[in-house]
């Protein structure tokens, strides 16, 4: 199908793709510069999604093309200048030795597969920085994609091999993979974005700046957004959002879906629908959970160990490092920065983990180092450096989505901050649609009240805070599951949200018994709270565990406060505490009996 073709790696990284004006001008400038110099460095800068990898693969294919055998009739007038530049390059470097360098293993393996399917290109042309030593002589040209991920001698696991490569060049521990590229080639093209540096092993920005600031370095920039349908406005917005400097809520085109989810269950189910429609929809999280199922761990006793628990749902980290995005069962796993950087997704679901929160007093993001589990990402770095890397990680993964980005945050303050600027998902029926666990509504003429049916109220009860005002009076009659007998006072309502997910899954239909009298302490209750000013507009509802603090006199008592407690795997949910005037407007409508299941 067309969708399958568009989702394929060969299509996404194809060197045959048409270039935009930005990219085409860069090609001409790059070729002119290389042809006119005896050895030069070229930097092509651009934020995520500006087509750096596409331009890099296009150049690779272009420079090895046999342009001498192109028939004149096939040449368009606009192509003549480009073809002449290619011929000049091939005369200058006959049988040119060209390499395509990628430091990141997953992306490198993907590009190797692409090159093996393109005439004129070979997977052997794609290499790691250390493989640039293999030739024994200098390459005529090295094209370096994702150059911001080139490494230095810091927080790496292969220190011995790194040291040997530095020694080959007479360098000490301050030698970097950038030095290797420079030493092993006459010309270099670096595709670079400092904002996508995500680990302390990545070369410091100032070392790239030193090279960029040399008078003979050609500096080019790509501006046009080619990935996300949110365009450059989305890229700018995400940058401002994570810098806590948003001036106004954005308004993106209807072609791009940016939503915040209070419920992770709802996010998962909505993403599952998008996966069925489009493919290439994946969940990505910050490194806030230990990788217990890592097959490379020497102490790993359980490859099926659960790594991540969110809102009562359980997941493992990506089961494979290379080509995870297209691997089997990838949708049911959660990826990280290292398996997704450089890739496109139709929809990306981004999970802000427990390591990152928001400080409303200082108006800034804050990091909890104890809840960040990438040891090579945090050892020996300052708090400022760690925050910079983690924020860059979230920016980078937020840029993966072409058609949409879904966002969830584990920590309460960050949830509240993000909800100020992001549209809240309101598609509350998504969970029950997927479960298929819907009640059977009985036609009115067939109803025998509390004999074959009980009322089902057309309200959505919030398992979070009180819902927006709704009318309790509107209802139909529904049949109960076979194992439940109708009883006067029973009624059904749907519970939305995650604050009760230890007891009630998001989207569940629940059976309640109308409250009449008696102690409610310790009961799970359906509560309503009316606002006097909004009395004409209905009531707000929530479901929580009830407790109260009372003060007694000789002949009566009064509630000093009422506490409604969440029962959730997500500890960011807080108690709802009612006092004074709020208690007057508070009422228990029903006592929770059970979750209903018609399947």
XYZ file of C-alpha atoms in Angstrom:
599
model
C 0.000 0.000 0.000
C 1.001 3.651 -0.338
C 1.113 3.991 3.460
C 3.485 1.018 3.747
C 5.762 2.506 1.089
C 5.793 5.908 2.810
C 6.570 4.261 6.160
C 9.497 2.259 4.774
C 13.067 3.228 5.622
C 14.006 3.193 1.934
C 11.353 5.809 1.191
C 12.124 8.004 4.200
C 15.888 8.100 3.591
C 15.827 7.742 -0.186
C 18.524 9.719 -2.020
C 16.048 10.097 -4.903
C 13.733 12.411 -2.968
C 13.134 15.848 -4.418
C 14.971 18.584 -2.557
C 13.430 21.832 -1.416
C 14.982 25.164 -2.345
C 17.024 25.302 0.879
C 18.553 21.912 0.236
C 19.189 22.391 -3.479
C 21.032 25.685 -2.939
C 23.138 23.942 -0.286
C 24.074 21.163 -2.747
C 25.350 23.688 -5.273
C 27.317 25.633 -2.649
C 28.831 22.436 -1.225
C 29.973 21.152 -4.629
C 31.365 24.535 -5.638
C 33.279 24.835 -2.376
C 34.816 21.349 -2.543
C 35.804 21.822 -6.190
C 37.506 25.144 -5.462
C 39.449 24.127 -2.337
C 42.321 21.810 -1.524
C 40.561 20.521 1.558
C 37.809 22.082 3.537
C 35.220 21.663 6.269
C 31.562 22.381 5.603
C 28.901 22.732 8.298
C 25.233 22.313 7.451
C 23.177 23.363 10.461
C 19.464 22.853 10.924
C 17.000 21.973 13.636
C 15.253 18.612 13.780
C 13.189 17.865 10.690
C 14.899 20.266 8.291
C 16.072 17.414 6.058
C 19.730 17.051 7.021
C 19.825 13.269 6.561
C 17.953 13.458 3.243
C 20.466 16.016 1.972
C 23.362 13.875 3.209
C 22.134 10.721 1.416
C 21.341 12.769 -1.720
C 24.918 14.090 -1.809
C 26.310 10.600 -1.332
C 24.333 9.239 -4.280
C 25.037 12.307 -6.403
C 28.815 12.131 -6.029
C 29.055 8.469 -7.083
C 26.623 8.819 -10.015
C 27.832 8.072 -13.540
C 26.846 11.412 -15.076
C 28.971 10.884 -18.210
C 26.455 8.334 -19.495
C 23.409 10.549 -19.109
C 21.840 11.268 -22.502
C 21.590 14.964 -23.378
C 17.870 14.529 -24.066
C 17.350 13.461 -20.452
C 18.964 16.581 -18.995
C 16.738 19.441 -17.903
C 18.117 22.943 -18.314
C 18.101 23.463 -14.524
C 20.243 20.327 -14.055
C 23.118 21.330 -16.334
C 24.932 23.415 -13.704
C 24.628 20.650 -11.095
C 25.888 17.982 -13.525
C 28.884 20.108 -14.482
C 29.758 20.470 -10.784
C 29.578 16.690 -10.332
C 31.824 16.142 -13.364
C 34.321 18.640 -11.982
C 34.360 16.829 -8.618
C 34.886 13.459 -10.321
C 37.762 14.836 -12.412
C 39.362 16.255 -9.272
C 38.839 13.027 -7.311
C 38.731 10.123 -9.797
C 37.401 7.016 -8.073
C 36.760 9.206 -5.055
C 37.001 7.615 -1.634
C 33.832 8.786 0.126
C 32.451 7.622 3.468
C 29.151 8.254 5.231
C 29.770 8.492 8.986
C 27.136 8.059 11.703
C 28.079 7.714 15.370
C 24.663 6.356 16.451
C 24.476 2.593 15.928
C 20.694 2.244 15.308
C 20.580 4.946 12.629
C 23.830 3.697 11.096
C 22.384 0.196 10.680
C 19.219 1.634 9.123
C 21.165 3.694 6.573
C 23.279 0.639 5.721
C 20.096 -1.195 4.754
C 18.981 1.747 2.633
C 22.342 1.962 0.832
C 22.319 -1.775 0.096
C 19.091 -1.253 -1.888
C 20.241 1.765 -3.916
C 22.217 1.192 -7.159
C 25.674 2.720 -6.911
C 25.692 2.769 -3.108
C 27.011 0.049 -0.812
C 26.412 -0.567 2.856
C 30.203 -0.606 3.348
C 30.177 3.134 2.610
C 28.346 3.680 5.914
C 30.670 3.571 8.898
C 31.265 4.488 12.506
C 33.865 7.162 13.370
C 36.356 4.480 14.448
C 36.009 2.736 11.070
C 37.432 5.792 9.302
C 40.871 4.420 10.278
C 40.403 1.216 8.240
C 41.349 2.621 4.847
C 44.857 3.477 6.006
C 44.874 6.593 3.821
C 42.755 9.722 3.829
C 39.247 9.722 2.455
C 38.608 12.357 -0.181
C 35.360 13.193 1.573
C 33.603 12.153 4.767
C 29.940 13.072 5.133
C 29.034 13.075 8.843
C 25.345 12.864 9.702
C 24.119 13.695 13.241
C 27.555 15.201 13.941
C 26.349 16.497 17.319
C 26.489 12.856 18.489
C 30.218 12.459 17.796
C 31.882 11.440 21.062
C 34.634 12.555 23.378
C 36.562 10.620 26.039
C 33.913 11.039 28.720
C 31.278 8.688 30.167
C 31.786 5.992 27.537
C 31.896 2.220 28.031
C 34.686 1.506 25.509
C 37.422 3.703 26.966
C 40.291 1.363 26.031
C 39.467 1.298 22.307
C 38.840 5.051 22.290
C 42.234 5.644 23.880
C 43.979 3.482 21.250
C 42.467 5.506 18.410
C 43.640 8.736 20.023
C 47.134 7.297 20.426
C 47.271 6.435 16.704
C 46.968 10.173 16.057
C 49.336 11.190 18.848
C 46.447 12.554 20.897
C 45.811 12.322 24.619
C 42.497 11.865 26.363
C 41.337 15.211 25.008
C 41.137 13.690 21.513
C 37.650 13.267 20.072
C 35.899 11.580 17.176
C 35.878 15.003 15.535
C 39.687 14.852 15.538
C 39.506 11.406 13.932
C 37.270 12.676 11.124
C 39.563 15.632 10.451
C 42.699 13.470 10.464
C 41.258 10.785 8.180
C 39.808 12.964 5.395
C 40.623 15.818 3.036
C 37.110 17.255 3.020
C 34.354 16.959 5.595
C 30.659 17.806 5.569
C 29.098 17.945 9.035
C 25.322 17.911 9.480
C 24.899 19.461 12.894
C 22.361 20.627 15.477
C 23.754 21.582 18.893
C 20.266 21.344 20.422
C 20.285 17.579 19.834
C 23.316 16.880 22.009
C 21.896 14.573 24.692
C 24.762 12.940 26.638
C 28.011 14.017 28.309
C 29.872 11.753 25.864
C 28.750 14.081 23.040
C 31.505 16.496 22.042
C 31.221 19.888 23.723
C 29.662 22.550 21.535
C 32.647 24.901 21.809
C 34.862 22.391 19.964
C 32.526 22.494 16.979
C 32.386 26.283 17.270
C 36.176 26.493 17.000
C 36.042 24.649 13.677
C 33.020 26.595 12.436
C 34.723 29.904 13.171
C 37.764 29.163 11.008
C 37.831 31.509 8.004
C 37.892 28.704 5.411
C 34.923 26.782 6.885
C 31.745 27.014 4.814
C 28.661 27.452 6.993
C 25.206 26.676 5.585
C 21.812 26.553 7.235
C 18.595 24.646 6.520
C 15.444 26.497 7.584
C 12.430 24.732 6.050
C 10.591 22.229 8.262
C 10.155 18.988 6.306
C 9.065 16.527 8.990
C 6.315 17.779 11.244
C 3.099 19.174 9.815
C 3.177 21.589 12.730
C 5.900 23.424 10.807
C 8.526 25.750 12.231
C 5.910 27.203 14.589
C 5.751 23.852 16.371
C 9.544 23.610 16.672
C 9.687 27.122 18.133
C 6.781 26.403 20.481
C 8.403 23.246 21.912
C 11.656 25.133 22.424
C 9.806 27.886 24.297
C 7.681 25.384 26.233
C 10.700 23.562 27.654
C 12.456 26.844 28.341
C 9.323 27.967 30.266
C 8.980 30.991 28.025
C 5.644 30.524 26.228
C 3.889 33.785 25.466
C 0.625 32.318 24.181
C -1.085 29.009 23.486
C -0.333 27.923 19.899
C -2.855 27.313 17.151
C -1.515 24.742 14.691
C -3.042 23.600 11.440
C -5.761 20.971 11.518
C -3.282 18.609 9.810
C -1.216 18.379 13.015
C -2.509 16.896 16.267
C -0.850 18.051 19.500
C -2.618 16.842 22.648
C -1.966 16.446 26.347
C -3.444 13.413 28.126
C -4.356 13.314 31.814
C -4.877 9.579 31.447
C -2.093 7.345 30.182
C -4.629 4.649 29.422
C -6.420 7.065 27.105
C -3.151 8.056 25.440
C -2.257 4.423 24.811
C -5.650 3.621 23.349
C -5.737 6.722 21.153
C -2.255 5.909 19.879
C -3.392 2.351 19.158
C -6.118 3.726 16.904
C -3.545 5.894 15.106
C -1.254 2.867 14.733
C -4.030 0.925 13.004
C -4.751 3.889 10.730
C -1.200 5.005 9.895
C 1.447 2.679 11.303
C 4.721 4.019 12.756
C 3.195 5.250 16.016
C 5.448 4.753 19.032
C 5.773 5.628 22.720
C 9.011 7.280 23.873
C 10.000 8.115 27.450
C 12.725 9.821 29.397
C 15.116 7.445 31.127
C 13.161 7.488 34.386
C 12.878 3.721 34.832
C 15.586 1.125 35.281
C 16.100 -1.204 32.318
C 15.572 -4.451 34.230
C 14.930 -6.511 31.093
C 18.146 -5.407 29.347
C 19.565 -8.569 27.713
C 23.108 -7.176 28.052
C 22.925 -6.912 31.841
C 25.198 -9.483 33.444
C 22.881 -9.778 36.443
C 19.742 -10.071 34.313
C 17.752 -13.046 35.530
C 14.500 -12.190 33.775
C 14.291 -11.008 30.164
C 10.551 -10.614 30.670
C 10.876 -8.289 33.661
C 8.549 -5.297 33.663
C 10.526 -2.072 33.327
C 7.845 0.612 33.357
C 4.580 0.926 35.251
C 2.303 3.870 34.511
C -1.300 4.216 35.627
C -1.676 0.489 36.166
C -0.216 -0.400 32.767
C 3.017 -2.360 32.355
C 5.677 -2.126 29.635
C 9.228 -3.051 28.781
C 11.831 -0.787 27.289
C 12.697 -1.366 23.626
C 13.604 -5.041 23.239
C 16.151 -4.319 20.540
C 18.636 -1.492 20.060
C 18.929 -1.495 16.269
C 15.882 -0.801 14.081
C 13.597 -0.837 17.109
C 11.013 1.422 15.459
C 10.270 -1.162 12.753
C 10.800 -4.232 14.947
C 8.106 -6.721 15.913
C 5.896 -5.619 18.836
C 7.556 -2.198 18.994
C 4.164 -0.601 19.594
C 3.802 -2.503 22.886
C 7.220 -1.335 24.106
C 8.540 2.087 25.066
C 11.509 3.531 23.211
C 14.186 5.927 24.418
C 16.239 8.718 22.869
C 18.921 6.284 21.680
C 16.527 4.168 19.596
C 14.565 7.082 18.109
C 16.919 9.992 17.421
C 17.165 10.596 13.691
C 13.927 8.728 12.892
C 10.494 9.907 11.756
C 7.213 8.716 13.265
C 3.678 9.363 12.121
C 2.606 9.873 15.738
C 4.923 10.118 18.736
C 3.628 9.646 22.283
C 6.060 11.338 24.653
C 6.144 10.382 28.335
C 7.731 12.911 30.691
C 9.119 10.668 33.421
C 9.536 11.035 37.163
C 12.956 12.647 36.753
C 11.560 15.911 35.370
C 9.101 18.295 37.022
C 8.119 21.963 37.052
C 8.788 24.527 39.791
C 5.856 26.994 39.692
C 7.611 29.479 41.982
C 10.807 29.733 39.921
C 8.983 29.034 36.621
C 11.515 26.471 35.498
C 11.904 22.776 34.864
C 13.677 20.864 37.625
C 15.497 17.532 37.564
C 15.601 14.788 40.197
C 18.919 13.066 39.555
C 17.969 10.100 41.746
C 15.166 9.202 39.329
C 17.307 9.291 36.179
C 18.682 5.857 35.286
C 21.127 6.497 32.441
C 24.340 6.191 34.435
C 26.510 7.164 31.488
C 24.221 10.152 31.083
C 24.552 11.494 34.614
C 27.853 10.363 36.153
C 30.358 13.151 36.662
C 28.181 15.944 35.281
C 26.998 19.096 37.008
C 23.320 19.657 37.769
C 23.251 22.349 35.081
C 24.728 19.999 32.477
C 22.339 17.192 33.381
C 19.312 19.450 33.056
C 20.555 20.661 29.673
C 20.966 17.084 28.392
C 17.578 15.925 29.690
C 15.734 18.943 28.275
C 17.462 18.356 24.922
C 16.339 14.718 25.034
C 12.706 15.717 25.444
C 12.967 18.390 22.744
C 14.507 15.885 20.347
C 11.874 13.182 20.859
C 9.054 15.747 20.734
C 10.249 16.576 17.198
C 9.725 12.982 15.948
C 6.008 13.194 15.091
C 4.945 13.979 11.521
C 1.165 14.003 11.931
C 0.896 14.414 15.665
C 2.405 14.310 19.131
C 0.668 13.038 22.273
C 2.070 14.048 25.651
C 1.783 12.616 29.152
C 3.596 13.703 32.331
C 4.070 11.646 35.495
C 4.601 14.517 37.938
C 1.722 16.702 39.116
C 3.296 20.167 38.769
C 4.549 19.413 35.276
C 1.094 18.136 34.314
C -0.442 21.418 35.428
C 2.172 23.463 33.561
C 1.775 21.549 30.296
C -2.022 21.688 30.483
C -1.838 25.493 30.444
C -0.399 25.474 26.931
C -1.518 22.186 25.354
C -4.952 21.098 24.214
C -6.348 18.508 26.592
C -7.528 15.264 25.031
C -11.316 15.267 25.251
C -11.986 12.055 23.321
C -13.113 10.340 26.515
C -14.819 7.406 24.801
C -11.625 6.074 23.267
C -10.975 3.553 26.051
C -14.407 1.948 26.018
C -14.525 1.881 22.239
C -11.428 -0.266 22.182
C -12.425 -2.484 25.082
C -15.833 -3.080 23.541
C -17.208 -3.351 27.086
C -20.365 -1.304 26.609
C -23.690 -1.717 28.436
C -26.782 -2.865 26.564
C -29.399 -0.128 26.543
C -32.957 -1.508 26.805
C -35.758 0.136 24.784
C -38.063 2.084 27.081
C -41.121 -0.051 26.254
C -39.240 -3.193 27.421
C -37.984 -1.735 30.707
C -39.045 -3.256 34.030
C -37.385 -0.857 36.492
C -34.979 -2.624 38.853
C -36.179 -6.006 37.558
C -34.459 -6.270 34.177
C -32.706 -2.902 34.122
C -31.209 -0.098 36.204
C -30.676 3.575 35.300
C -27.497 4.500 33.439
C -26.797 8.174 33.872
C -25.386 10.218 31.025
C -22.544 11.693 33.053
C -18.806 11.134 32.912
C -17.521 10.757 36.451
C -13.987 12.103 36.854
C -11.414 9.892 38.515
C -9.315 13.006 38.984
C -11.018 16.192 40.146
C -14.628 17.278 39.796
C -15.851 17.279 36.215
C -17.284 20.280 34.495
C -20.962 20.768 35.412
C -23.299 18.067 34.078
C -26.979 17.215 34.515
C -27.653 14.165 36.652
C -31.293 13.874 35.602
C -30.632 12.567 32.073
C -30.579 8.765 31.923
C -31.478 5.603 30.008
C -32.059 2.060 31.267
C -29.405 -0.630 30.919
C -29.260 -4.355 31.464
C -26.817 -5.557 34.127
C -24.342 -8.391 33.426
C -25.740 -11.871 34.092
C -23.912 -12.287 37.398
C -25.374 -9.076 38.899
C -28.985 -8.857 40.104
C -30.859 -5.544 39.793
C -31.858 -3.833 43.017
C -33.754 -0.650 43.765
C -31.295 2.197 44.217
C -28.682 0.717 41.861
C -27.464 2.825 38.938
C -24.614 2.855 36.419
C -22.145 5.636 35.548
C -18.925 5.705 33.568
C -15.661 6.591 35.318
C -12.993 8.464 33.358
C -9.390 9.099 34.393
C -6.541 7.428 36.246
C -6.778 8.590 39.865
C -8.609 5.383 40.901
C -6.828 2.949 38.598
C -5.844 0.526 41.357
C -9.557 -0.204 41.674
C -11.203 1.179 38.533
C -9.654 1.262 35.053
C -10.127 4.401 33.017
C -13.354 4.250 30.998
C -14.998 1.571 33.148
C -18.748 1.427 33.655
C -19.417 1.049 37.382
C -22.344 0.002 39.534
C -23.320 2.343 42.373
C -25.965 2.175 45.082
C -27.751 5.406 45.862
C -26.596 6.775 49.206
C -29.315 7.324 51.818
C -27.722 7.311 55.265
C -24.911 5.895 57.383
C -21.166 6.265 57.674
C -19.257 6.766 54.461
C -15.736 6.632 55.912
C -13.531 4.263 53.936
C -16.110 3.859 51.166
C -15.475 4.704 47.523
C -18.130 7.279 46.748
C -19.621 9.061 43.783
C -19.648 12.662 44.962
C -21.103 15.834 43.545
C -20.117 19.383 44.298
C -22.338 22.194 43.063
C -21.177 25.737 42.665
C -23.891 28.172 43.807
C -23.112 30.580 40.952
C -23.323 27.745 38.437
C -26.480 26.150 39.805
C -28.282 26.571 36.497
C -25.650 24.587 34.646
C -25.624 21.267 36.463
C -23.239 19.532 38.859
C -19.641 18.332 38.882
C -18.799 14.744 39.837
C -15.828 12.767 41.052
C -15.178 9.316 42.498
C -12.780 8.848 45.417
C -12.311 7.135 48.759
C -14.164 9.161 51.371
C -13.002 10.211 54.830
C -14.055 13.052 57.102
C -12.861 14.837 60.200
C -15.690 15.747 62.562
C -16.022 17.958 65.611
C -18.667 17.065 68.208
C -20.839 19.040 70.598
C -23.169 17.649 73.269
C -26.021 16.986 70.862
C -24.580 17.211 67.331
C -21.493 17.191 65.150
C -20.166 19.019 62.133
C -17.652 18.190 59.411
C -14.465 20.192 59.790
C -13.180 18.797 56.518
C -13.919 16.091 53.999
C -11.033 14.351 52.229
C -11.496 12.518 48.933
C -8.502 10.249 48.354
C -7.275 8.851 45.008
C -6.301 5.173 44.834
C -3.815 5.206 41.962
C -0.513 3.869 40.741
C 0.185 7.456 39.703
C 1.265 9.201 42.877
C 0.961 12.652 41.338
C -2.782 12.588 42.083
C -3.515 14.531 45.270
C -6.279 14.426 47.850
C -9.271 16.689 47.290
C -9.838 18.489 50.588
C -13.160 20.271 51.142
C -13.849 22.652 53.991
C -16.377 25.260 55.114
C -18.466 26.539 52.170
C -17.297 23.705 49.916
C -18.822 21.140 52.307
C -22.199 22.889 52.077
C -22.152 22.374 48.310
C -20.953 18.755 48.610
C -23.121 15.634 48.467
C -22.551 11.883 48.175
C -24.765 10.507 45.417
C -23.753 6.865 45.472
C -21.565 4.174 47.009
C -19.352 2.243 44.590
C -20.255 -1.450 44.374
C -18.203 -2.911 41.505
C -16.813 -2.511 37.990
C -19.211 -4.011 35.451
C -18.125 -6.342 32.680
C -20.480 -7.411 29.888
C -17.819 -9.240 27.842
